[in-house]
Amino acid sequence: WDTLIKIAVQIGCLLGQLVLGRLGDKIGRTTVYSASLMIAIITTIASAFANSMVKGFNVFVVLFIWRVLLGFGIGGDYPLTATIVSEYASPSQRGKMIAAVFSCQGFGNVLAPIVGIIVTACFKGAIDNDVRNLDYVWRLIIGLGCIPGVATLYWRLTMEDSKRFQLETAKAAAANADEDMLREKLLAKRQQFASDEPQQEEARVESPMLDTPELLAEQQKPRRAKTFMQYFGEWRHLKVLLGTSIAWFALDVAFYGINLNGAVVIDAIGFAGDLYTDKPSQFIIRNCLGNIIINILGSVPGYWIAVFTIERLGRKTIQLMGFGMLTILYIVLGFAYHKILDKSVAGFIVLFTLAQLFQNFGPNVTTFVIPGEVFPTRFRSTAHGISAAAGKLGAIVAQGGFMQLKDRGGKNAFIDHLLEIFAL
């Protein structure tokens, strides 16, 4: 159940990115954007109240279902956030603006364990007396997660689609209307020729270049806007979508393989405490503090270094540099994992912090930014959703596949080899 609960949101995200990303192009950005947040709020509250059924599913099955639905709502935020910011921002500041919005999740990653510490501290005595009182704690922590969503719902509901999106939608509709009108004219002319065949035959002899329906159709090329399949049926466009998708998949295999198992790293540096000798509240608080430290040292600075350098260094430079540095760091951490931990825990923390730094000052930010810029307006949300869904597929592969090997040969005994795999 531990693995299923962890990947539940990722499964939902994958589906939400594909479905809500497509609807963002078809229905409108802000309509779907508001709907995705409402789904997330409702399912967050439902997750907090998840319980076993009188007959049927136990609490873990119910929680899994609600978290998949929660992920569905969250998934819509990926393509729509990037698309909306991209269409509102000026070209000179677009990358910086998209990166800044995305980087706010770094503060969320720090705030979440802070909430965990506060709620645990409030129930400290009750938890230490009876560990089953943790049932109140995890429900409160999950439930409080809907507060930021509720606080921003009003602004989403009152947002308007960008002028750029409205113009593109109007242009596509006009092009399709022109094509329909052309078809009607051709049909009318064909009927006219059919009703006056003798004169038509004579006209053809006298003027072979007379506009017949076939010639007219050839001379007046259809102006109907390309469909998604027509546009990406061209290799020059498809290869861009494949590039953004594969890059995001490759990143998230390592990113979520490590970040969804932060407890492994916290335990490796000796900060987790002892589950059997420490008081329950003390064990939880120590792990929350460990998560805060990891995020503050590397993750949050990496986000904001990327924000302030992306317009100067460029997206491609930051992405390639980030992938290169991560490859080197994971090779060092993987092949020298036990030697580094045995000789210097501080050295391990420095290397892991650098890995966190170059994840965010690198492909974690750029894989979000680039799909928001390189696709045409009428397909931007769909294409970004596909790219993001490829990333979530990588997260599912990492958590449901690779991380199942971490205890092979003993507790966390395979972690060094997993880091070597992530280096690839």
Coordinates of N, CA, C and O in Angstrom, one line a residue, residues 61-192:
V61 N -7.8 1.5 0.1 CA -8.4 1.5 -1.3 C -9.1 2.8 -1.5 O -9.0 3.4 -2.5
V62 N -9.9 3.2 -0.5 CA -10.7 4.5 -0.6 C -9.7 5.6 -0.7 O -9.9 6.5 -1.6
L63 N -8.7 5.6 0.1 CA -7.7 6.7 0.0 C -7.0 6.7 -1.4 O -6.8 7.8 -2.0
F64 N -6.7 5.6 -1.9 CA -6.1 5.5 -3.2 C -6.9 6.1 -4.3 O -6.5 6.9 -5.1
I65 N -8.2 5.8 -4.2 CA -9.2 6.3 -5.2 C -9.3 7.8 -5.2 O -9.2 8.5 -6.2
W66 N -9.4 8.3 -3.9 CA -9.5 9.8 -3.8 C -8.2 10.5 -4.2 O -8.2 11.6 -4.8
R67 N -7.1 9.8 -4.0 CA -5.8 10.5 -4.4 C -5.6 10.4 -5.9 O -4.9 11.3 -6.4
V68 N -6.1 9.4 -6.5 CA -6.0 9.4 -8.0 C -6.8 10.6 -8.5 O -6.4 11.3 -9.4
L69 N -8.0 10.8 -8.0 CA -8.9 11.9 -8.4 C -8.3 13.2 -8.1 O -8.4 14.2 -8.8
L70 N -7.6 13.3 -6.9 CA -6.9 14.5 -6.5 C -5.8 14.8 -7.6 O -5.6 15.9 -8.0
G71 N -5.0 13.8 -7.9 CA -4.0 13.9 -8.9 C -4.6 14.4 -10.3 O -3.9 15.2 -11.0
F72 N -5.8 13.9 -10.6 CA -6.4 14.4 -11.9 C -6.6 15.9 -11.9 O -6.3 16.5 -12.9
G73 N -7.1 16.4 -10.8 CA -7.2 17.9 -10.7 C -5.9 18.6 -10.7 O -5.7 19.6 -11.4
I74 N -4.9 18.1 -10.0 CA -3.6 18.7 -10.0 C -2.9 18.6 -11.3 O -2.3 19.6 -11.8
G75 N -3.2 17.5 -12.0 CA -2.6 17.3 -13.4 C -3.0 18.4 -14.3 O -2.2 18.9 -15.2
G76 N -4.2 18.9 -14.2 CA -4.6 20.0 -15.1 C -3.9 21.3 -14.9 O -3.8 22.1 -15.8
D77 N -3.3 21.5 -13.7 CA -2.6 22.7 -13.4 C -1.3 22.8 -14.2 O -0.9 23.9 -14.5
Y78 N -0.7 21.7 -14.5 CA 0.6 21.8 -15.2 C 0.5 22.4 -16.6 O 1.1 23.5 -16.8
P79 N -0.3 21.9 -17.5 CA -0.4 22.5 -18.8 C -1.1 23.9 -18.8 O -0.7 24.8 -19.5
L80 N -2.1 24.0 -17.9 CA -2.8 25.3 -18.0 C -2.1 26.4 -17.3 O -2.2 27.6 -17.8
T81 N -1.4 26.2 -16.2 CA -0.6 27.2 -15.6 C 0.5 27.7 -16.6 O 0.6 28.9 -16.8
A82 N 1.2 26.8 -17.2 CA 2.3 27.2 -18.1 C 1.7 28.0 -19.3 O 2.2 29.0 -19.8
T83 N 0.6 27.5 -19.8 CA 0.0 28.1 -21.0 C -0.6 29.5 -20.7 O -0.3 30.4 -21.5
I84 N -1.3 29.6 -19.6 CA -1.8 30.9 -19.3 C -0.7 32.0 -19.0 O -0.8 33.1 -19.6
V85 N 0.3 31.6 -18.3 CA 1.4 32.5 -18.0 C 2.1 32.9 -19.3 O 2.4 34.0 -19.6
S86 N 2.3 31.9 -20.2 CA 3.0 32.1 -21.5 C 2.3 33.1 -22.3 O 2.9 33.9 -23.0
E87 N 0.9 33.0 -22.3 CA 0.1 33.8 -23.2 C -0.1 35.2 -22.7 O -0.4 36.2 -23.4
Y88 N 0.1 35.4 -21.4 CA -0.1 36.7 -20.8 C 1.2 37.5 -20.7 O 1.3 38.7 -20.7
A89 N 2.4 36.8 -20.6 CA 3.7 37.4 -20.5 C 4.2 38.0 -21.8 O 3.9 37.5 -22.8
S90 N 5.1 39.0 -21.6 CA 5.7 39.5 -22.8 C 6.9 38.5 -23.2 O 7.4 37.8 -22.4
P91 N 7.2 38.4 -24.5 CA 8.2 37.5 -24.9 C 9.6 37.6 -24.2 O 10.2 36.6 -23.9
S92 N 9.9 38.8 -23.9 CA 11.2 39.1 -23.2 C 11.3 38.6 -21.8 O 12.4 38.3 -21.3
Q93 N 10.1 38.4 -21.2 CA 10.1 38.0 -19.8 C 9.3 36.7 -19.6 O 9.1 36.2 -18.5
R94 N 8.9 36.0 -20.7 CA 8.1 34.9 -20.6 C 8.7 33.7 -19.9 O 8.1 33.1 -19.0
G95 N 9.9 33.4 -20.2 CA 10.6 32.3 -19.6 C 10.8 32.5 -18.1 O 10.5 31.6 -17.3
K96 N 11.1 33.7 -17.7 CA 11.3 34.1 -16.3 C 10.0 34.0 -15.5 O 9.9 33.5 -14.4
M97 N 8.9 34.4 -16.2 CA 7.6 34.4 -15.5 C 7.1 33.0 -15.3 O 6.6 32.6 -14.2
I98 N 7.2 32.1 -16.3 CA 6.8 30.7 -16.2 C 7.6 30.0 -15.2 O 7.1 29.3 -14.3
A99 N 8.9 30.3 -15.2 CA 9.8 29.6 -14.2 C 9.5 30.1 -12.8 O 9.5 29.3 -11.8
A100 N 9.1 31.4 -12.6 CA 8.8 31.9 -11.3 C 7.6 31.3 -10.7 O 7.5 30.9 -9.5
V101 N 6.5 31.2 -11.5 CA 5.3 30.5 -11.1 C 5.6 29.1 -10.7 O 5.1 28.6 -9.7
F102 N 6.3 28.4 -11.5 CA 6.6 27.0 -11.2 C 7.4 26.8 -10.0 O 7.2 25.9 -9.2
S103 N 8.4 27.8 -9.8 CA 9.3 27.7 -8.6 C 8.6 27.9 -7.3 O 9.2 27.6 -6.2
C104 N 7.4 28.5 -7.3 CA 6.7 28.6 -6.0 C 6.4 27.3 -5.3 O 6.1 27.3 -4.1
Q105 N 6.4 26.2 -6.1 CA 6.2 24.9 -5.5 C 7.3 24.6 -4.5 O 7.2 23.8 -3.6
G106 N 8.5 25.2 -4.7 CA 9.6 25.0 -3.8 C 9.2 25.5 -2.4 O 9.5 24.8 -1.4
F107 N 8.5 26.6 -2.3 CA 8.0 27.1 -1.0 C 7.0 26.1 -0.4 O 6.9 25.9 0.8
G108 N 6.2 25.6 -1.3 CA 5.2 24.6 -0.9 C 5.8 23.3 -0.3 O 5.4 22.8 0.7
N109 N 7.0 22.9 -0.9 CA 7.7 21.8 -0.4 C 8.3 22.0 1.0 O 8.5 21.1 1.8
V110 N 8.6 23.3 1.3 CA 9.1 23.6 2.6 C 7.9 23.8 3.6 O 8.0 23.3 4.8
L111 N 6.8 24.4 3.1 CA 5.7 24.6 4.0 C 5.0 23.3 4.5 O 4.6 23.2 5.6
A112 N 5.0 22.3 3.6 CA 4.3 21.1 4.0 C 4.9 20.4 5.2 O 4.1 20.1 6.1
P113 N 6.2 20.2 5.3 CA 6.7 19.6 6.6 C 6.6 20.5 7.8 O 6.5 20.1 8.9
I114 N 6.6 21.9 7.5 CA 6.4 22.8 8.6 C 5.0 22.6 9.2 O 4.8 22.5 10.5
V115 N 4.0 22.4 8.3 CA 2.6 22.1 8.8 C 2.6 20.8 9.5 O 2.0 20.6 10.6
G116 N 3.4 19.8 9.0 CA 3.5 18.5 9.7 C 4.0 18.6 11.1 O 3.5 18.0 12.0
I117 N 5.1 19.5 11.3 CA 5.6 19.7 12.6 C 4.6 20.3 13.5 O 4.5 19.9 14.7
I118 N 4.0 21.4 13.1 CA 3.0 22.1 13.9 C 1.9 21.2 14.4 O 1.5 21.1 15.6
V119 N 1.3 20.4 13.4 CA 0.2 19.6 13.8 C 0.6 18.4 14.7 O -0.1 18.1 15.7
T120 N 1.8 17.9 14.4 CA 2.3 16.8 15.3 C 2.6 17.3 16.7 O 2.3 16.7 17.7
A121 N 3.1 18.6 16.8 CA 3.4 19.2 18.1 C 2.1 19.4 18.9 O 2.1 19.2 20.1
C122 N 1.0 19.7 18.2 CA -0.2 20.0 18.9 C -0.8 18.7 19.5 O -1.5 18.7 20.5
F123 N -0.5 17.5 18.9 CA -1.0 16.2 19.3 C 0.1 15.4 20.0 O 0.0 14.2 20.1
K124 N 1.2 16.1 20.4 CA 2.4 15.4 20.9 C 2.1 14.4 22.0 O 2.4 13.2 22.0
G125 N 1.4 14.9 23.0 CA 1.1 14.1 24.2 C 0.2 12.9 23.8 O 0.5 11.7 24.2
A126 N -0.8 13.2 23.0 CA -1.8 12.1 22.6 C -1.1 11.1 21.8 O -1.3 9.9 22.0
I127 N -0.2 11.5 20.9 CA 0.5 10.5 20.0 C 1.4 9.6 20.8 O 1.5 8.4 20.6
D128 N 2.2 10.2 21.7 CA 3.1 9.5 22.5 C 2.4 8.5 23.5 O 3.0 7.4 23.8
N129 N 1.2 8.9 23.9 CA 0.5 8.0 24.8 C -0.2 6.8 24.0 O -0.3 5.7 24.5
D130 N -0.6 7.1 22.8 CA -1.3 6.1 22.0 C -1.0 6.5 20.5 O -1.6 7.5 20.0
V131 N -0.2 5.7 19.8 CA 0.2 6.0 18.5 C -1.0 6.0 17.5 O -0.9 6.6 16.4
R132 N -2.1 5.4 17.9 CA -3.3 5.4 17.0 C -3.9 6.8 16.9 O -4.6 7.1 15.9
N133 N -3.5 7.7 17.7 CA -3.9 9.1 17.6 C -3.3 9.8 16.4 O -3.7 10.9 16.0
L134 N -2.3 9.2 15.8 CA -1.8 9.7 14.5 C -2.9 9.8 13.4 O -2.7 10.5 12.4
D135 N -3.9 9.0 13.6 CA -5.0 9.1 12.7 C -5.6 10.5 12.5 O -5.9 10.9 11.4
Y136 N -5.6 11.2 13.6 CA -6.1 12.6 13.5 C -5.0 13.5 12.8 O -5.4 14.4 12.1
V137 N -3.8 13.2 13.1 CA -2.7 14.0 12.5 C -2.6 14.0 11.0 O -2.6 15.1 10.4
W138 N -2.6 12.8 10.4 CA -2.4 12.7 9.0 C -3.7 13.3 8.3 O -3.6 13.9 7.2
R139 N -4.8 13.1 8.9 CA -6.1 13.7 8.3 C -6.1 15.2 8.3 O -6.4 15.9 7.3
L140 N -5.6 15.8 9.4 CA -5.5 17.2 9.5 C -4.5 17.8 8.5 O -4.8 18.8 7.8
I141 N -3.4 17.1 8.4 CA -2.3 17.6 7.5 C -2.8 17.6 6.0 O -2.6 18.6 5.3
I142 N -3.5 16.5 5.6 CA -4.0 16.5 4.3 C -5.1 17.5 4.1 O -5.1 18.2 3.1
G143 N -6.0 17.6 5.1 CA -7.1 18.5 4.9 C -6.7 20.0 4.9 O -7.2 20.8 4.1
L144 N -5.6 20.3 5.6 CA -5.1 21.7 5.6 C -4.5 22.1 4.2 O -4.4 23.2 3.9
G145 N -4.2 21.0 3.4 CA -3.6 21.3 2.1 C -4.6 22.0 1.2 O -4.2 22.5 0.1
C146 N -5.9 21.9 1.5 CA -6.9 22.6 0.5 C -7.0 24.1 0.8 O -7.6 24.8 0.0
I147 N -6.4 24.6 1.9 CA -6.5 26.0 2.2 C -5.9 26.9 1.1 O -6.6 27.9 0.7
P148 N -4.7 26.7 0.6 CA -4.2 27.6 -0.5 C -5.1 27.5 -1.7 O -5.3 28.6 -2.4
G149 N -5.6 26.4 -2.0 CA -6.5 26.3 -3.2 C -7.8 27.1 -3.0 O -8.2 27.8 -3.9
V150 N -8.4 27.0 -1.8 CA -9.6 27.8 -1.5 C -9.3 29.3 -1.6 O -10.1 30.0 -2.1
A151 N -8.1 29.6 -1.1 CA -7.7 31.0 -1.1 C -7.6 31.6 -2.5 O -7.8 32.8 -2.7
T152 N -7.2 30.8 -3.5 CA -7.0 31.3 -4.8 C -8.1 31.0 -5.8 O -8.1 31.5 -6.9
L153 N -9.2 30.3 -5.3 CA -10.2 29.9 -6.2 C -11.0 31.1 -6.8 O -11.3 31.1 -8.0
Y154 N -11.2 32.2 -6.0 CA -11.9 33.3 -6.5 C -11.2 33.9 -7.8 O -11.9 34.3 -8.8
W155 N -9.9 34.1 -7.7 CA -9.1 34.7 -8.8 C -9.2 33.8 -10.0 O -9.2 34.4 -11.1
R156 N -9.2 32.6 -9.8 CA -9.3 31.7 -11.0 C -10.7 31.8 -11.7 O -10.8 31.8 -12.9
L157 N -11.7 31.9 -10.8 CA -13.1 32.0 -11.4 C -13.3 33.3 -12.1 O -14.2 33.4 -13.0
T158 N -12.6 34.3 -11.8 CA -12.8 35.7 -12.4 C -11.8 36.0 -13.5 O -11.8 37.1 -14.1
M159 N -10.8 35.0 -13.8 CA -9.9 35.2 -14.8 C -10.5 35.2 -16.2 O -11.5 34.5 -16.4
E160 N -10.0 35.9 -17.2 CA -10.4 35.8 -18.5 C -9.3 35.1 -19.4 O -8.1 35.2 -19.1
D161 N -9.7 34.4 -20.5 CA -8.7 33.9 -21.4 C -7.9 35.1 -22.0 O -8.4 36.2 -22.2
S162 N -6.6 34.8 -22.3 CA -5.8 35.9 -22.8 C -6.3 36.3 -24.2 O -7.0 35.6 -24.9
K163 N -6.0 37.5 -24.6 CA -6.3 38.1 -25.9 C -5.7 37.2 -27.0 O -6.3 37.0 -28.1
R164 N -4.5 36.7 -26.7 CA -3.8 35.9 -27.7 C -4.6 34.6 -28.0 O -4.8 34.2 -29.2
F165 N -5.1 34.0 -27.0 CA -5.9 32.7 -27.2 C -7.2 33.1 -27.9 O -7.7 32.3 -28.8
Q166 N -7.9 34.2 -27.4 CA -9.2 34.5 -28.1 C -9.0 34.8 -29.6 O -9.8 34.5 -30.4
L167 N -7.9 35.5 -29.9 CA -7.6 35.9 -31.3 C -7.3 34.6 -32.1 O -7.8 34.4 -33.2
E168 N -6.6 33.7 -31.5 CA -6.2 32.4 -32.3 C -7.5 31.6 -32.5 O -7.7 31.0 -33.5
T169 N -8.4 31.6 -31.5 CA -9.6 30.8 -31.6 C -10.5 31.4 -32.7 O -11.1 30.7 -33.5
A170 N -10.6 32.8 -32.7 CA -11.4 33.5 -33.7 C -10.8 33.2 -35.1 O -11.5 33.0 -36.1
K171 N -9.5 33.2 -35.3 CA -8.8 33.0 -36.6 C -9.1 31.6 -37.1 O -9.4 31.4 -38.3
A172 N -9.0 30.6 -36.2 CA -9.3 29.2 -36.6 C -10.7 29.1 -37.0 O -11.1 28.4 -38.0
A173 N -11.7 29.7 -36.3 CA -13.1 29.6 -36.6 C -13.4 30.3 -37.9 O -14.1 29.8 -38.8
A174 N -12.7 31.4 -38.2 CA -12.9 32.1 -39.5 C -12.3 31.3 -40.6 O -13.0 31.3 -41.7
A175 N -11.2 30.7 -40.4 CA -10.6 29.9 -41.5 C -11.5 28.7 -41.8 O -11.7 28.4 -43.0
N176 N -12.1 28.1 -40.8 CA -13.0 27.0 -41.0 C -14.3 27.4 -41.7 O -14.8 26.7 -42.6
A177 N -14.7 28.6 -41.3 CA -16.0 29.2 -42.0 C -15.7 29.5 -43.4 O -16.5 29.2 -44.3
D178 N -14.5 30.0 -43.7 CA -14.1 30.3 -45.1 C -14.1 29.0 -45.9 O -14.6 29.0 -47.1
E179 N -13.6 28.0 -45.4 CA -13.5 26.7 -46.1 C -14.9 26.2 -46.3 O -15.2 25.6 -47.4
D180 N -15.8 26.3 -45.3 CA -17.1 25.8 -45.5 C -17.8 26.6 -46.6 O -18.6 26.1 -47.4
M181 N -17.6 27.9 -46.7 CA -18.2 28.8 -47.7 C -17.7 28.4 -49.1 O -18.4 28.3 -50.0
L182 N -16.4 28.1 -49.2 CA -15.8 27.7 -50.4 C -16.4 26.4 -50.9 O -16.8 26.3 -52.1
R183 N -16.6 25.5 -50.0 CA -17.3 24.2 -50.4 C -18.7 24.4 -50.9 O -19.1 23.8 -51.9
E184 N -19.4 25.3 -50.3 CA -20.8 25.6 -50.7 C -20.8 26.2 -52.1 O -21.6 25.9 -53.0
K185 N -19.8 27.1 -52.4 CA -19.7 27.8 -53.7 C -19.4 26.7 -54.8 O -19.9 26.7 -55.9
L186 N -18.5 25.8 -54.5 CA -18.1 24.8 -55.4 C -19.3 23.8 -55.7 O -19.5 23.5 -56.9
L187 N -20.1 23.5 -54.7 CA -21.2 22.7 -54.8 C -22.3 23.4 -55.7 O -22.9 22.8 -56.6
A188 N -22.5 24.7 -55.5 CA -23.5 25.4 -56.3 C -23.0 25.5 -57.8 O -23.8 25.3 -58.7
K189 N -21.7 25.7 -58.0 CA -21.2 25.7 -59.4 C -21.3 24.4 -60.0 O -21.7 24.3 -61.2
R190 N -21.1 23.3 -59.3 CA -21.2 22.0 -59.9 C -22.6 21.7 -60.3 O -22.9 21.1 -61.3
Q191 N -23.6 22.1 -59.5 CA -25.0 21.9 -59.8 C -25.4 22.8 -61.0 O -26.2 22.3 -61.9
Q192 N -24.8 24.0 -61.1 CA -25.1 24.8 -62.3 C -24.6 24.1 -63.6 O -25.2 24.1 -64.6

